[in-house]
Amino acid sequence: MAWLHSLTDYIHGLAWLQLMVDSFWSLLSAGLQFTLPLAILSFIGGIILGFITALVRLYAPKPVKWIFDFYVWVIRGTPLLVQLFLIFYGLPSAGITLDAFPAALIGFTLSVGAYTSEIIRGAIISVPKGQWEASYSIGMSSSQAMRRVILPQSVFVSLPPLSNSFISLIKDTSLAAVITVPEMFLAAQRIVSVTYEPLILYVEAALIYLVFSTVLGKLQNKLEVYYRRYE
């Protein structure tokens, strides 16, 4: 009867393979329609917010600085999952109701902004003070020195950690499933609820996340090589 067991295992293996094929487009489609747009929009908004936050914390008057310090302290000190729950499930108690995608976008943008502000702030601080003095010596104002001298040098320092933050954000978007954003992980959960095959579907979702992260990692390397030519 060994041949029967082998045949059964073979058929079961084919069934798993067929399930992966059948579910692949549903998962990939959710990734392309929701996971990537959510990550890209959140990252762009987070970079803008992080840049403003970094400048405020470095150069703004203390009362304004304290507000942004508090924002960074709260976001970095609380779990992203809790923040998403507060925005999507908590704000309706205060009369503010948001759809799932905008709520996730706000949550991820706030999170990215807090963490990237530290990266950008550190990159600006890392530029030697002599660069400021040299800029002033040739008649530049503070804003001109920042724009023409300090920020371009800061890009070289901040690019690798910012790229890593974006790759991490791609994976973190799976948390949006808990507030019903129909991204890739939620798509996998819905298929699992019908097929009762969690192992194969979650592995498939993980592989697609891995492909996304690998492609972005390759782009990061190319971008770093490109900017390294101007060092």
PDB file of C-alpha atoms in Angstrom:
ATOM      1  CA  MET A   1       0.000   0.000   0.000  1.00  0.00           C
ATOM      2  CA  ALA A   2       3.053   2.289  -0.025  1.00  0.00           C
ATOM      3  CA  TRP A   3       2.285   3.247  -3.619  1.00  0.00           C
ATOM      4  CA  LEU A   4      -1.182   4.419  -2.520  1.00  0.00           C
ATOM      5  CA  HIS A   5       0.281   6.691   0.143  1.00  0.00           C
ATOM      6  CA  SER A   6       2.760   8.065  -2.385  1.00  0.00           C
ATOM      7  CA  LEU A   7      -0.033   8.737  -4.850  1.00  0.00           C
ATOM      8  CA  THR A   8      -2.093  10.447  -2.162  1.00  0.00           C
ATOM      9  CA  ASP A   9       0.839  12.670  -1.190  1.00  0.00           C
ATOM     10  CA  TYR A  10       1.453  13.486  -4.849  1.00  0.00           C
ATOM     11  CA  ILE A  11      -2.178  14.460  -5.421  1.00  0.00           C
ATOM     12  CA  HIS A  12      -2.192  16.536  -2.236  1.00  0.00           C
ATOM     13  CA  GLY A  13       0.959  18.287  -3.430  1.00  0.00           C
ATOM     14  CA  LEU A  14      -0.672  19.071  -6.750  1.00  0.00           C
ATOM     15  CA  ALA A  15      -3.705  20.444  -4.912  1.00  0.00           C
ATOM     16  CA  TRP A  16      -1.444  22.799  -2.926  1.00  0.00           C
ATOM     17  CA  LEU A  17       0.286  23.909  -6.099  1.00  0.00           C
ATOM     18  CA  GLN A  18      -3.041  24.558  -7.797  1.00  0.00           C
ATOM     19  CA  LEU A  19      -4.195  26.556  -4.775  1.00  0.00           C
ATOM     20  CA  MET A  20      -1.087  28.721  -5.007  1.00  0.00           C
ATOM     21  CA  VAL A  21      -1.675  29.295  -8.706  1.00  0.00           C
ATOM     22  CA  ASP A  22      -5.341  30.113  -8.183  1.00  0.00           C
ATOM     23  CA  SER A  23      -4.674  32.521  -5.330  1.00  0.00           C
ATOM     24  CA  PHE A  24      -1.586  34.184  -6.779  1.00  0.00           C
ATOM     25  CA  TRP A  25      -3.331  36.905  -8.753  1.00  0.00           C
ATOM     26  CA  SER A  26      -5.674  37.748  -5.879  1.00  0.00           C
ATOM     27  CA  LEU A  27      -2.706  38.264  -3.566  1.00  0.00           C
ATOM     28  CA  LEU A  28      -0.591  40.101  -6.125  1.00  0.00           C
ATOM     29  CA  SER A  29      -3.511  42.296  -7.138  1.00  0.00           C
ATOM     30  CA  ALA A  30      -4.113  43.286  -3.510  1.00  0.00           C
ATOM     31  CA  GLY A  31      -0.405  44.044  -3.199  1.00  0.00           C
ATOM     32  CA  LEU A  32      -0.365  46.242  -6.292  1.00  0.00           C
ATOM     33  CA  GLN A  33      -3.661  47.994  -5.542  1.00  0.00           C
ATOM     34  CA  PHE A  34      -3.291  48.558  -1.806  1.00  0.00           C
ATOM     35  CA  THR A  35       0.028  47.434  -0.289  1.00  0.00           C
ATOM     36  CA  LEU A  36       2.375  49.348  -2.593  1.00  0.00           C
ATOM     37  CA  PRO A  37       0.221  52.521  -2.896  1.00  0.00           C
ATOM     38  CA  LEU A  38      -0.224  52.620   0.885  1.00  0.00           C
ATOM     39  CA  ALA A  39       3.520  52.247   1.423  1.00  0.00           C
ATOM     40  CA  ILE A  40       4.492  54.792  -1.253  1.00  0.00           C
ATOM     41  CA  LEU A  41       1.999  57.457  -0.187  1.00  0.00           C
ATOM     42  CA  SER A  42       2.799  56.966   3.498  1.00  0.00           C
ATOM     43  CA  PHE A  43       6.508  57.192   2.820  1.00  0.00           C
ATOM     44  CA  ILE A  44       6.218  60.372   0.745  1.00  0.00           C
ATOM     45  CA  GLY A  45       4.023  61.996   3.386  1.00  0.00           C
ATOM     46  CA  GLY A  46       6.295  60.702   6.141  1.00  0.00           C
ATOM     47  CA  ILE A  47       9.423  62.091   4.479  1.00  0.00           C
ATOM     48  CA  ILE A  48       7.823  65.531   4.194  1.00  0.00           C
ATOM     49  CA  LEU A  49       6.600  65.392   7.792  1.00  0.00           C
ATOM     50  CA  GLY A  50       9.939  64.017   8.983  1.00  0.00           C
ATOM     51  CA  PHE A  51      11.891  66.764   7.218  1.00  0.00           C
ATOM     52  CA  ILE A  52       9.722  69.479   8.756  1.00  0.00           C
ATOM     53  CA  THR A  53       9.939  67.820  12.165  1.00  0.00           C
ATOM     54  CA  ALA A  54      13.716  67.528  11.955  1.00  0.00           C
ATOM     55  CA  LEU A  55      14.153  71.204  11.069  1.00  0.00           C
ATOM     56  CA  VAL A  56      11.745  72.311  13.788  1.00  0.00           C
ATOM     57  CA  ARG A  57      13.498  70.222  16.422  1.00  0.00           C
ATOM     58  CA  LEU A  58      16.856  71.636  15.374  1.00  0.00           C
ATOM     59  CA  TYR A  59      16.112  75.298  14.778  1.00  0.00           C
ATOM     60  CA  ALA A  60      12.622  76.317  15.971  1.00  0.00           C
ATOM     61  CA  PRO A  61      11.900  78.191  19.230  1.00  0.00           C
ATOM     62  CA  LYS A  62      11.572  75.938  22.256  1.00  0.00           C
ATOM     63  CA  PRO A  63       7.747  76.015  22.615  1.00  0.00           C
ATOM     64  CA  VAL A  64       7.330  74.821  19.021  1.00  0.00           C
ATOM     65  CA  LYS A  65      10.173  72.351  19.417  1.00  0.00           C
ATOM     66  CA  TRP A  66       8.511  70.837  22.479  1.00  0.00           C
ATOM     67  CA  ILE A  67       5.339  70.103  20.488  1.00  0.00           C
ATOM     68  CA  PHE A  68       7.274  68.170  17.864  1.00  0.00           C
ATOM     69  CA  ASP A  69       9.411  66.472  20.507  1.00  0.00           C
ATOM     70  CA  PHE A  70       6.195  65.260  22.127  1.00  0.00           C
ATOM     71  CA  TYR A  71       4.893  63.959  18.772  1.00  0.00           C
ATOM     72  CA  VAL A  72       8.083  61.970  18.129  1.00  0.00           C
ATOM     73  CA  TRP A  73       8.133  60.686  21.717  1.00  0.00           C
ATOM     74  CA  VAL A  74       4.552  59.411  21.527  1.00  0.00           C
ATOM     75  CA  ILE A  75       4.846  57.797  18.098  1.00  0.00           C
ATOM     76  CA  ARG A  76       8.174  56.113  18.811  1.00  0.00           C
ATOM     77  CA  GLY A  77       7.040  54.984  22.243  1.00  0.00           C
ATOM     78  CA  THR A  78       3.762  53.294  21.278  1.00  0.00           C
ATOM     79  CA  PRO A  79       3.106  50.307  18.981  1.00  0.00           C
ATOM     80  CA  LEU A  80       2.010  51.071  15.428  1.00  0.00           C
ATOM     81  CA  LEU A  81      -0.803  48.557  15.816  1.00  0.00           C
ATOM     82  CA  VAL A  82      -2.198  50.525  18.760  1.00  0.00           C
ATOM     83  CA  GLN A  83      -1.927  53.760  16.790  1.00  0.00           C
ATOM     84  CA  LEU A  84      -3.933  52.264  13.915  1.00  0.00           C
ATOM     85  CA  PHE A  85      -6.617  51.058  16.331  1.00  0.00           C
ATOM     86  CA  LEU A  86      -6.833  54.491  17.921  1.00  0.00           C
ATOM     87  CA  ILE A  87      -7.257  56.212  14.558  1.00  0.00           C
ATOM     88  CA  PHE A  88      -9.730  53.769  13.017  1.00  0.00           C
ATOM     89  CA  TYR A  89     -11.676  52.475  16.017  1.00  0.00           C
ATOM     90  CA  GLY A  90     -11.032  55.172  18.613  1.00  0.00           C
ATOM     91  CA  LEU A  91     -11.630  58.425  16.743  1.00  0.00           C
ATOM     92  CA  PRO A  92     -15.309  57.605  15.956  1.00  0.00           C
ATOM     93  CA  SER A  93     -15.944  57.976  19.704  1.00  0.00           C
ATOM     94  CA  ALA A  94     -14.828  61.591  19.292  1.00  0.00           C
ATOM     95  CA  GLY A  95     -17.040  62.090  16.245  1.00  0.00           C
ATOM     96  CA  ILE A  96     -14.287  61.553  13.655  1.00  0.00           C
ATOM     97  CA  THR A  97     -14.918  58.617  11.336  1.00  0.00           C
ATOM     98  CA  LEU A  98     -12.426  57.632   8.655  1.00  0.00           C
ATOM     99  CA  ASP A  99     -12.493  54.957   5.998  1.00  0.00           C
ATOM    100  CA  ALA A 100      -9.961  52.174   6.382  1.00  0.00           C
ATOM    101  CA  PHE A 101      -7.450  53.290   3.761  1.00  0.00           C
ATOM    102  CA  PRO A 102      -7.249  56.972   4.861  1.00  0.00           C
ATOM    103  CA  ALA A 103      -6.972  55.847   8.481  1.00  0.00           C
ATOM    104  CA  ALA A 104      -4.091  53.532   7.609  1.00  0.00           C
ATOM    105  CA  LEU A 105      -2.471  56.251   5.504  1.00  0.00           C
ATOM    106  CA  ILE A 106      -2.585  58.711   8.406  1.00  0.00           C
ATOM    107  CA  GLY A 107      -1.254  56.129  10.856  1.00  0.00           C
ATOM    108  CA  PHE A 108       1.655  55.047   8.692  1.00  0.00           C
ATOM    109  CA  THR A 109       2.506  58.623   7.694  1.00  0.00           C
ATOM    110  CA  LEU A 110       2.696  59.707  11.332  1.00  0.00           C
ATOM    111  CA  SER A 111       4.865  56.718  12.138  1.00  0.00           C
ATOM    112  CA  VAL A 112       7.203  57.225   9.195  1.00  0.00           C
ATOM    113  CA  GLY A 113       7.420  60.943   9.951  1.00  0.00           C
ATOM    114  CA  ALA A 114       8.568  60.348  13.516  1.00  0.00           C
ATOM    115  CA  TYR A 115      11.245  57.818  12.612  1.00  0.00           C
ATOM    116  CA  THR A 116      12.547  59.572   9.504  1.00  0.00           C
ATOM    117  CA  SER A 117      12.792  62.840  11.427  1.00  0.00           C
ATOM    118  CA  GLU A 118      15.441  61.208  13.589  1.00  0.00           C
ATOM    119  CA  ILE A 119      17.289  59.965  10.498  1.00  0.00           C
ATOM    120  CA  ILE A 120      17.194  63.365   8.812  1.00  0.00           C
ATOM    121  CA  ARG A 121      18.080  65.209  12.017  1.00  0.00           C
ATOM    122  CA  GLY A 122      21.061  62.936  12.552  1.00  0.00           C
ATOM    123  CA  ALA A 123      22.173  63.400   8.941  1.00  0.00           C
ATOM    124  CA  ILE A 124      22.052  67.196   9.243  1.00  0.00           C
ATOM    125  CA  ILE A 125      23.960  67.142  12.535  1.00  0.00           C
ATOM    126  CA  SER A 126      26.603  64.878  10.988  1.00  0.00           C
ATOM    127  CA  VAL A 127      27.675  67.593   8.520  1.00  0.00           C
ATOM    128  CA  PRO A 128      30.755  69.298  10.049  1.00  0.00           C
ATOM    129  CA  LYS A 129      30.232  72.787  11.415  1.00  0.00           C
ATOM    130  CA  GLY A 130      33.033  73.943   9.181  1.00  0.00           C
ATOM    131  CA  GLN A 131      30.668  73.574   6.249  1.00  0.00           C
ATOM    132  CA  TRP A 132      28.404  76.199   7.788  1.00  0.00           C
ATOM    133  CA  GLU A 133      31.338  78.502   8.429  1.00  0.00           C
ATOM    134  CA  ALA A 134      32.626  78.071   4.891  1.00  0.00           C
ATOM    135  CA  SER A 135      29.181  78.880   3.525  1.00  0.00           C
ATOM    136  CA  TYR A 136      28.919  82.034   5.611  1.00  0.00           C
ATOM    137  CA  SER A 137      32.402  83.083   4.558  1.00  0.00           C
ATOM    138  CA  ILE A 138      31.348  83.298   0.921  1.00  0.00           C
ATOM    139  CA  GLY A 139      28.253  85.327   1.723  1.00  0.00           C
ATOM    140  CA  MET A 140      25.533  82.679   1.962  1.00  0.00           C
ATOM    141  CA  SER A 141      22.597  83.119   4.305  1.00  0.00           C
ATOM    142  CA  SER A 142      21.536  80.348   6.660  1.00  0.00           C
ATOM    143  CA  SER A 143      18.768  79.195   4.300  1.00  0.00           C
ATOM    144  CA  GLN A 144      21.139  79.208   1.310  1.00  0.00           C
ATOM    145  CA  ALA A 145      23.754  77.255   3.248  1.00  0.00           C
ATOM    146  CA  MET A 146      21.144  74.728   4.286  1.00  0.00           C
ATOM    147  CA  ARG A 147      19.756  74.339   0.773  1.00  0.00           C
ATOM    148  CA  ARG A 148      22.989  74.366  -1.217  1.00  0.00           C
ATOM    149  CA  VAL A 149      25.562  72.846   1.128  1.00  0.00           C
ATOM    150  CA  ILE A 150      24.130  71.043   4.150  1.00  0.00           C
ATOM    151  CA  LEU A 151      21.143  69.199   2.673  1.00  0.00           C
ATOM    152  CA  PRO A 152      23.005  67.786  -0.367  1.00  0.00           C
ATOM    153  CA  GLN A 153      25.607  66.304   1.977  1.00  0.00           C
ATOM    154  CA  SER A 154      22.904  65.030   4.302  1.00  0.00           C
ATOM    155  CA  VAL A 155      21.399  63.022   1.454  1.00  0.00           C
ATOM    156  CA  PHE A 156      24.459  60.755   1.321  1.00  0.00           C
ATOM    157  CA  VAL A 157      24.170  60.022   5.020  1.00  0.00           C
ATOM    158  CA  SER A 158      20.391  59.567   5.184  1.00  0.00           C
ATOM    159  CA  LEU A 159      19.814  57.624   1.965  1.00  0.00           C
ATOM    160  CA  PRO A 160      20.634  54.088   3.237  1.00  0.00           C
ATOM    161  CA  PRO A 161      18.554  54.277   6.445  1.00  0.00           C
ATOM    162  CA  LEU A 162      15.663  55.972   4.623  1.00  0.00           C
ATOM    163  CA  SER A 163      15.703  53.246   1.979  1.00  0.00           C
ATOM    164  CA  ASN A 164      15.687  50.593   4.693  1.00  0.00           C
ATOM    165  CA  SER A 165      12.741  52.365   6.331  1.00  0.00           C
ATOM    166  CA  PHE A 166      10.783  52.154   3.104  1.00  0.00           C
ATOM    167  CA  ILE A 167      11.491  48.447   2.718  1.00  0.00           C
ATOM    168  CA  SER A 168      10.383  47.900   6.316  1.00  0.00           C
ATOM    169  CA  LEU A 169       7.245  49.921   5.620  1.00  0.00           C
ATOM    170  CA  ILE A 170       6.296  47.542   2.793  1.00  0.00           C
ATOM    171  CA  LYS A 171       6.220  44.721   5.332  1.00  0.00           C
ATOM    172  CA  ASP A 172       4.551  46.796   8.041  1.00  0.00           C
ATOM    173  CA  THR A 173       1.575  47.511   5.760  1.00  0.00           C
ATOM    174  CA  SER A 174       0.367  44.014   6.642  1.00  0.00           C
ATOM    175  CA  LEU A 175      -0.792  45.577   9.920  1.00  0.00           C
ATOM    176  CA  ALA A 176      -3.410  47.493   7.927  1.00  0.00           C
ATOM    177  CA  ALA A 177      -5.326  44.225   7.672  1.00  0.00           C
ATOM    178  CA  VAL A 178      -6.486  44.679  11.274  1.00  0.00           C
ATOM    179  CA  ILE A 179      -8.439  47.792  10.281  1.00  0.00           C
ATOM    180  CA  THR A 180      -9.907  46.074   7.196  1.00  0.00           C
ATOM    181  CA  VAL A 181      -7.706  47.598   4.485  1.00  0.00           C
ATOM    182  CA  PRO A 182      -7.926  44.957   1.718  1.00  0.00           C
ATOM    183  CA  GLU A 183      -4.172  44.698   1.251  1.00  0.00           C
ATOM    184  CA  MET A 184      -2.241  41.519   0.544  1.00  0.00           C
ATOM    185  CA  PHE A 185      -2.260  39.952   3.999  1.00  0.00           C
ATOM    186  CA  LEU A 186      -6.004  40.474   4.413  1.00  0.00           C
ATOM    187  CA  ALA A 187      -6.527  38.942   0.967  1.00  0.00           C
ATOM    188  CA  ALA A 188      -4.603  35.891   2.157  1.00  0.00           C
ATOM    189  CA  GLN A 189      -6.685  35.718   5.334  1.00  0.00           C
ATOM    190  CA  ARG A 190      -9.906  35.793   3.333  1.00  0.00           C
ATOM    191  CA  ILE A 191      -8.765  32.957   1.089  1.00  0.00           C
ATOM    192  CA  VAL A 192      -7.680  30.966   4.144  1.00  0.00           C
ATOM    193  CA  SER A 193     -11.150  31.376   5.644  1.00  0.00           C
ATOM    194  CA  VAL A 194     -12.551  29.531   2.617  1.00  0.00           C
ATOM    195  CA  THR A 195      -9.835  26.994   1.812  1.00  0.00           C
ATOM    196  CA  TYR A 196      -8.611  26.236   5.375  1.00  0.00           C
ATOM    197  CA  GLU A 197      -5.022  26.114   4.084  1.00  0.00           C
ATOM    198  CA  PRO A 198      -3.221  28.739   6.187  1.00  0.00           C
ATOM    199  CA  LEU A 199       0.290  27.349   5.749  1.00  0.00           C
ATOM    200  CA  ILE A 200       0.484  27.458   1.974  1.00  0.00           C
ATOM    201  CA  LEU A 201      -1.309  30.793   1.606  1.00  0.00           C
ATOM    202  CA  TYR A 202       0.674  32.611   4.274  1.00  0.00           C
ATOM    203  CA  VAL A 203       3.886  31.221   2.774  1.00  0.00           C
ATOM    204  CA  GLU A 204       2.768  32.491  -0.621  1.00  0.00           C
ATOM    205  CA  ALA A 205       1.996  35.932   0.804  1.00  0.00           C
ATOM    206  CA  ALA A 206       5.387  35.967   2.519  1.00  0.00           C
ATOM    207  CA  LEU A 207       7.086  35.108  -0.768  1.00  0.00           C
ATOM    208  CA  ILE A 208       5.367  38.002  -2.538  1.00  0.00           C
ATOM    209  CA  TYR A 209       6.443  40.367   0.257  1.00  0.00           C
ATOM    210  CA  LEU A 210       9.941  38.953  -0.177  1.00  0.00           C
ATOM    211  CA  VAL A 211       9.883  39.689  -3.903  1.00  0.00           C
ATOM    212  CA  PHE A 212       8.730  43.263  -3.269  1.00  0.00           C
ATOM    213  CA  SER A 213      11.470  43.771  -0.675  1.00  0.00           C
ATOM    214  CA  THR A 214      14.144  42.221  -2.898  1.00  0.00           C
ATOM    215  CA  VAL A 215      13.272  44.435  -5.863  1.00  0.00           C
ATOM    216  CA  LEU A 216      13.305  47.521  -3.648  1.00  0.00           C
ATOM    217  CA  GLY A 217      16.617  46.418  -2.156  1.00  0.00           C
ATOM    218  CA  LYS A 218      18.125  46.216  -5.645  1.00  0.00           C
ATOM    219  CA  LEU A 219      16.801  49.688  -6.448  1.00  0.00           C
ATOM    220  CA  GLN A 220      18.270  50.962  -3.181  1.00  0.00           C
ATOM    221  CA  ASN A 221      21.700  49.626  -4.151  1.00  0.00           C
ATOM    222  CA  LYS A 222      21.502  51.280  -7.571  1.00  0.00           C
ATOM    223  CA  LEU A 223      20.443  54.559  -6.011  1.00  0.00           C
ATOM    224  CA  GLU A 224      23.316  54.481  -3.551  1.00  0.00           C
ATOM    225  CA  VAL A 225      25.789  53.759  -6.355  1.00  0.00           C
ATOM    226  CA  TYR A 226      24.351  56.661  -8.347  1.00  0.00           C
ATOM    227  CA  TYR A 227      24.730  59.145  -5.502  1.00  0.00           C
ATOM    228  CA  ARG A 228      28.130  57.792  -4.520  1.00  0.00           C
ATOM    229  CA  ARG A 229      29.517  59.124  -7.800  1.00  0.00           C
ATOM    230  CA  TYR A 230      29.005  62.657  -6.490  1.00  0.00           C
ATOM    231  CA  GLU A 231      30.668  62.186  -3.140  1.00  0.00           C
TER     232      GLU A 231
END
